[in-house]
Amino acid sequence: TAWTVLAIFSVNQRLRKADVDPAEFRRLLTVWMRLNVVRFLFWVVEWAFAQKLGATVAMVLGVRSRRLGRQALAVAAIDAFSAAVVAKMLVDSKG
């Protein structure tokens, strides 16, 4: 993604330098870890959006085929599971 190329790769290049002192290395490693947490949160939002888009398509197809019952139940279950996973990740990331 653009975040990886623009933010993380530049830190990777600085970490690869052999002349980085230990204090600077620790600082860069801390920056790198924080950037990766942000990247993970971007992924969570991206996958949540993809799941919602998939659920919307399933609902539309279910409505058009007049078989809404099973699809609606499946979509509700996926929504509940996705919300629980995202909530758990957010709670865990705060420590």
Backbone as JSON Lines, residues from 0, in Angstrom:
{"i":0,"aa":"T","n":[0.83,-1.19,0.0],"ca":[0.0,0.0,0.0],"c":[0.87,1.25,0.0]}
{"i":1,"aa":"A","n":[0.23,2.36,-0.23],"ca":[0.96,3.63,-0.26],"c":[1.6,3.92,1.09]}
{"i":2,"aa":"W","n":[0.91,3.59,2.18],"ca":[1.45,3.84,3.52],"c":[2.78,3.1,3.7]}
{"i":3,"aa":"T","n":[2.83,1.86,3.26],"ca":[4.05,1.07,3.39],"c":[5.19,1.69,2.59]}
{"i":4,"aa":"V","n":[4.89,2.05,1.35],"ca":[5.94,2.59,0.48],"c":[6.42,3.95,0.99]}
{"i":5,"aa":"L","n":[5.49,4.82,1.36],"ca":[5.86,6.18,1.74],"c":[6.45,6.29,3.15]}
{"i":6,"aa":"A","n":[5.88,5.57,4.08],"ca":[6.3,5.75,5.47],"c":[7.27,4.68,5.96]}
{"i":7,"aa":"I","n":[6.93,3.43,5.74],"ca":[7.69,2.35,6.36],"c":[8.99,2.05,5.61]}
{"i":8,"aa":"F","n":[8.96,2.1,4.27],"ca":[10.18,1.79,3.52],"c":[11.32,2.75,3.82]}
{"i":9,"aa":"S","n":[10.99,4.02,4.05],"ca":[12.06,4.97,4.36],"c":[12.72,4.64,5.7]}
{"i":10,"aa":"V","n":[11.92,4.21,6.66],"ca":[12.49,3.8,7.96],"c":[13.31,2.52,7.78]}
{"i":11,"aa":"N","n":[12.8,1.59,6.95],"ca":[13.56,0.36,6.67],"c":[14.94,0.68,6.11]}
{"i":12,"aa":"Q","n":[15.01,1.63,5.2],"ca":[16.3,2.0,4.61],"c":[17.25,2.57,5.66]}
{"i":13,"aa":"R","n":[16.72,3.39,6.55],"ca":[17.58,3.95,7.61],"c":[18.03,2.87,8.59]}
{"i":14,"aa":"L","n":[17.17,1.88,8.84],"ca":[17.54,0.79,9.75],"c":[18.63,-0.1,9.15]}
{"i":15,"aa":"R","n":[18.67,-0.2,7.84],"ca":[19.67,-1.05,7.17],"c":[21.08,-0.46,7.21]}
{"i":16,"aa":"K","n":[21.2,0.81,7.45],"ca":[22.53,1.44,7.47],"c":[23.37,0.84,8.6]}
{"i":17,"aa":"A","n":[24.6,0.55,8.26],"ca":[25.5,-0.07,9.25],"c":[26.03,0.92,10.27]}
{"i":18,"aa":"D","n":[25.99,2.2,9.95],"ca":[26.59,3.19,10.84],"c":[25.61,3.81,11.84]}
{"i":19,"aa":"V","n":[24.48,3.19,12.06],"ca":[23.48,3.71,13.0],"c":[23.87,3.3,14.42]}
{"i":20,"aa":"D","n":[23.96,4.26,15.32],"ca":[24.33,3.93,16.7],"c":[23.14,3.27,17.4]}
{"i":21,"aa":"P","n":[23.38,2.56,18.5],"ca":[22.32,1.81,19.19],"c":[21.12,2.67,19.62]}
{"i":22,"aa":"A","n":[21.36,3.88,20.09],"ca":[20.25,4.74,20.51],"c":[19.38,5.12,19.32]}
{"i":23,"aa":"E","n":[20.02,5.48,18.22],"ca":[19.27,5.82,17.0],"c":[18.52,4.6,16.47]}
{"i":24,"aa":"F","n":[19.16,3.43,16.55],"ca":[18.5,2.2,16.1],"c":[17.24,1.94,16.92]}
{"i":25,"aa":"R","n":[17.32,2.1,18.24],"ca":[16.14,1.88,19.1],"c":[15.04,2.88,18.76]}
{"i":26,"aa":"R","n":[15.42,4.14,18.52],"ca":[14.43,5.16,18.17],"c":[13.75,4.81,16.84]}
{"i":27,"aa":"L","n":[14.56,4.41,15.85],"ca":[13.99,4.06,14.55],"c":[13.11,2.82,14.65]}
{"i":28,"aa":"L","n":[13.53,1.87,15.47],"ca":[12.73,0.66,15.64],"c":[11.37,0.98,16.29]}
{"i":29,"aa":"T","n":[11.36,1.9,17.24],"ca":[10.11,2.35,17.86],"c":[9.21,3.02,16.83]}
{"i":30,"aa":"V","n":[9.79,3.86,16.0],"ca":[9.02,4.52,14.93],"c":[8.46,3.46,13.98]}
{"i":31,"aa":"W","n":[9.3,2.49,13.6],"ca":[8.89,1.43,12.69],"c":[7.71,0.62,13.26]}
{"i":32,"aa":"M","n":[7.78,0.3,14.56],"ca":[6.7,-0.46,15.19],"c":[5.4,0.35,15.21]}
{"i":33,"aa":"R","n":[5.47,1.63,15.51],"ca":[4.27,2.48,15.51],"c":[3.67,2.59,14.12]}
{"i":34,"aa":"L","n":[4.52,2.74,13.13],"ca":[4.02,2.81,11.74],"c":[3.32,1.51,11.34]}
{"i":35,"aa":"N","n":[3.83,0.39,11.83],"ca":[3.19,-0.89,11.51],"c":[1.86,-1.06,12.24]}
{"i":36,"aa":"V","n":[1.73,-0.49,13.42],"ca":[0.43,-0.51,14.1],"c":[-0.58,0.29,13.28]}
{"i":37,"aa":"V","n":[-0.18,1.44,12.79],"ca":[-1.07,2.24,11.94],"c":[-1.43,1.47,10.68]}
{"i":38,"aa":"R","n":[-0.43,0.79,10.09],"ca":[-0.69,-0.01,8.88],"c":[-1.7,-1.1,9.2]}
{"i":39,"aa":"F","n":[-1.58,-1.75,10.34],"ca":[-2.54,-2.78,10.75],"c":[-3.94,-2.2,10.88]}
{"i":40,"aa":"L","n":[-4.05,-1.02,11.47],"ca":[-5.37,-0.39,11.6],"c":[-5.97,-0.05,10.24]}
{"i":41,"aa":"F","n":[-5.11,0.38,9.3],"ca":[-5.59,0.59,7.92],"c":[-6.15,-0.7,7.35]}
{"i":42,"aa":"W","n":[-5.45,-1.81,7.59],"ca":[-5.92,-3.1,7.1],"c":[-7.26,-3.48,7.72]}
{"i":43,"aa":"V","n":[-7.43,-3.22,9.01],"ca":[-8.7,-3.53,9.68],"c":[-9.83,-2.77,9.02]}
{"i":44,"aa":"V","n":[-9.62,-1.48,8.79],"ca":[-10.66,-0.66,8.14],"c":[-10.91,-1.17,6.72]}
{"i":45,"aa":"E","n":[-9.84,-1.48,5.99],"ca":[-9.98,-1.97,4.62],"c":[-10.78,-3.27,4.57]}
{"i":46,"aa":"W","n":[-10.45,-4.21,5.44],"ca":[-11.17,-5.49,5.44],"c":[-12.59,-5.34,5.96]}
{"i":47,"aa":"A","n":[-12.81,-4.44,6.91],"ca":[-14.18,-4.19,7.37],"c":[-15.02,-3.63,6.24]}
{"i":48,"aa":"F","n":[-14.44,-2.71,5.46],"ca":[-15.16,-2.16,4.3],"c":[-15.45,-3.26,3.28]}
{"i":49,"aa":"A","n":[-14.46,-4.1,3.02],"ca":[-14.65,-5.19,2.05],"c":[-15.75,-6.15,2.53]}
{"i":50,"aa":"Q","n":[-15.78,-6.41,3.84],"ca":[-16.81,-7.29,4.38],"c":[-18.18,-6.66,4.22]}
{"i":51,"aa":"K","n":[-18.29,-5.37,4.5],"ca":[-19.58,-4.67,4.35],"c":[-20.02,-4.67,2.9]}
{"i":52,"aa":"L","n":[-19.09,-4.47,1.99],"ca":[-19.42,-4.49,0.57],"c":[-19.93,-5.88,0.17]}
{"i":53,"aa":"G","n":[-19.25,-6.91,0.64],"ca":[-19.69,-8.27,0.36],"c":[-21.06,-8.56,0.95]}
{"i":54,"aa":"A","n":[-21.31,-8.08,2.16],"ca":[-22.62,-8.27,2.79],"c":[-23.7,-7.55,2.0]}
{"i":55,"aa":"T","n":[-23.4,-6.36,1.5],"ca":[-24.37,-5.61,0.71],"c":[-24.71,-6.35,-0.57]}
{"i":56,"aa":"V","n":[-23.7,-6.88,-1.24],"ca":[-23.94,-7.65,-2.46],"c":[-24.8,-8.88,-2.15]}
{"i":57,"aa":"A","n":[-24.48,-9.57,-1.05],"ca":[-25.27,-10.75,-0.67],"c":[-26.72,-10.38,-0.39]}
{"i":58,"aa":"M","n":[-26.93,-9.25,0.27],"ca":[-28.3,-8.81,0.56],"c":[-29.05,-8.46,-0.73]}
{"i":59,"aa":"V","n":[-28.39,-7.74,-1.62],"ca":[-29.04,-7.36,-2.88],"c":[-29.42,-8.61,-3.67]}
{"i":60,"aa":"L","n":[-28.49,-9.56,-3.75],"ca":[-28.79,-10.79,-4.48],"c":[-29.91,-11.58,-3.79]}
{"i":61,"aa":"G","n":[-29.91,-11.56,-2.47],"ca":[-30.98,-12.25,-1.73],"c":[-32.33,-11.6,-1.94]}
{"i":62,"aa":"V","n":[-32.38,-10.28,-1.96],"ca":[-33.64,-9.57,-2.18],"c":[-34.15,-9.82,-3.59]}
{"i":63,"aa":"R","n":[-33.25,-9.78,-4.56],"ca":[-33.67,-9.98,-5.96],"c":[-34.15,-11.4,-6.2]}
{"i":64,"aa":"S","n":[-33.58,-12.37,-5.54],"ca":[-33.99,-13.75,-5.77],"c":[-35.12,-14.18,-4.84]}
{"i":65,"aa":"R","n":[-35.55,-13.28,-3.98],"ca":[-36.63,-13.53,-3.01],"c":[-36.29,-14.66,-2.02]}
{"i":66,"aa":"R","n":[-35.01,-14.83,-1.76],"ca":[-34.57,-15.81,-0.76],"c":[-33.83,-15.08,0.36]}
{"i":67,"aa":"L","n":[-34.45,-14.06,0.88],"ca":[-33.78,-13.18,1.83],"c":[-33.52,-13.83,3.19]}
{"i":68,"aa":"G","n":[-34.34,-14.76,3.58],"ca":[-34.24,-15.32,4.93],"c":[-32.87,-15.83,5.29]}
{"i":69,"aa":"R","n":[-32.34,-16.77,4.53],"ca":[-31.04,-17.36,4.85],"c":[-29.9,-16.36,4.68]}
{"i":70,"aa":"Q","n":[-29.97,-15.57,3.61],"ca":[-28.92,-14.58,3.4],"c":[-28.9,-13.55,4.51]}
{"i":71,"aa":"A","n":[-30.07,-13.09,4.93],"ca":[-30.13,-12.09,5.99],"c":[-29.54,-12.63,7.29]}
{"i":72,"aa":"L","n":[-29.83,-13.88,7.59],"ca":[-29.28,-14.5,8.8],"c":[-27.76,-14.63,8.69]}
{"i":73,"aa":"A","n":[-27.28,-15.03,7.52],"ca":[-25.83,-15.16,7.32],"c":[-25.15,-13.81,7.43]}
{"i":74,"aa":"V","n":[-25.75,-12.78,6.84],"ca":[-25.16,-11.44,6.89],"c":[-25.13,-10.93,8.33]}
{"i":75,"aa":"A","n":[-26.19,-11.15,9.07],"ca":[-26.22,-10.72,10.47],"c":[-25.13,-11.42,11.28]}
{"i":76,"aa":"A","n":[-24.94,-12.71,11.03],"ca":[-23.9,-13.46,11.74],"c":[-22.51,-12.94,11.38]}
{"i":77,"aa":"I","n":[-22.27,-12.68,10.1],"ca":[-20.96,-12.16,9.67],"c":[-20.73,-10.78,10.27]}
{"i":78,"aa":"D","n":[-21.76,-9.93,10.25],"ca":[-21.62,-8.59,10.84],"c":[-21.28,-8.66,12.32]}
{"i":79,"aa":"A","n":[-21.97,-9.51,13.05],"ca":[-21.72,-9.63,14.49],"c":[-20.31,-10.15,14.75]}
{"i":80,"aa":"F","n":[-19.89,-11.16,14.0],"ca":[-18.56,-11.72,14.18],"c":[-17.49,-10.67,13.85]}
{"i":81,"aa":"S","n":[-17.67,-9.97,12.73],"ca":[-16.7,-8.94,12.32],"c":[-16.59,-7.84,13.36]}
{"i":82,"aa":"A","n":[-17.73,-7.4,13.88],"ca":[-17.71,-6.35,14.9],"c":[-16.97,-6.84,16.15]}
{"i":83,"aa":"A","n":[-17.18,-8.09,16.54],"ca":[-16.51,-8.63,17.71],"c":[-14.99,-8.71,17.5]}
{"i":84,"aa":"V","n":[-14.57,-9.13,16.31],"ca":[-13.14,-9.25,16.01],"c":[-12.48,-7.87,16.03]}
{"i":85,"aa":"V","n":[-13.11,-6.89,15.39],"ca":[-12.56,-5.53,15.36],"c":[-12.49,-4.95,16.78]}
{"i":86,"aa":"A","n":[-13.54,-5.15,17.57],"ca":[-13.55,-4.63,18.94],"c":[-12.43,-5.28,19.75]}
{"i":87,"aa":"K","n":[-12.23,-6.59,19.6],"ca":[-11.16,-7.29,20.33],"c":[-9.8,-6.75,19.93]}
{"i":88,"aa":"M","n":[-9.58,-6.52,18.63],"ca":[-8.29,-6.01,18.18],"c":[-8.04,-4.62,18.74]}
{"i":89,"aa":"L","n":[-9.06,-3.8,18.77],"ca":[-8.89,-2.44,19.3],"c":[-8.59,-2.46,20.8]}
{"i":90,"aa":"V","n":[-9.27,-3.33,21.53],"ca":[-9.03,-3.44,22.98],"c":[-7.62,-3.97,23.22]}
{"i":91,"aa":"D","n":[-7.21,-4.99,22.46],"ca":[-5.87,-5.57,22.64],"c":[-4.77,-4.59,22.28]}
{"i":92,"aa":"S","n":[-5.02,-3.74,21.27],"ca":[-3.97,-2.81,20.86],"c":[-3.73,-1.7,21.87]}
{"i":93,"aa":"K","n":[-4.71,-1.46,22.76],"ca":[-4.54,-0.43,23.78],"c":[-3.83,-0.95,25.01]}
{"i":94,"aa":"G","n":[-3.65,-2.26,25.06],"ca":[-2.88,-2.84,26.16],"c":[-3.74,-3.16,27.26]}
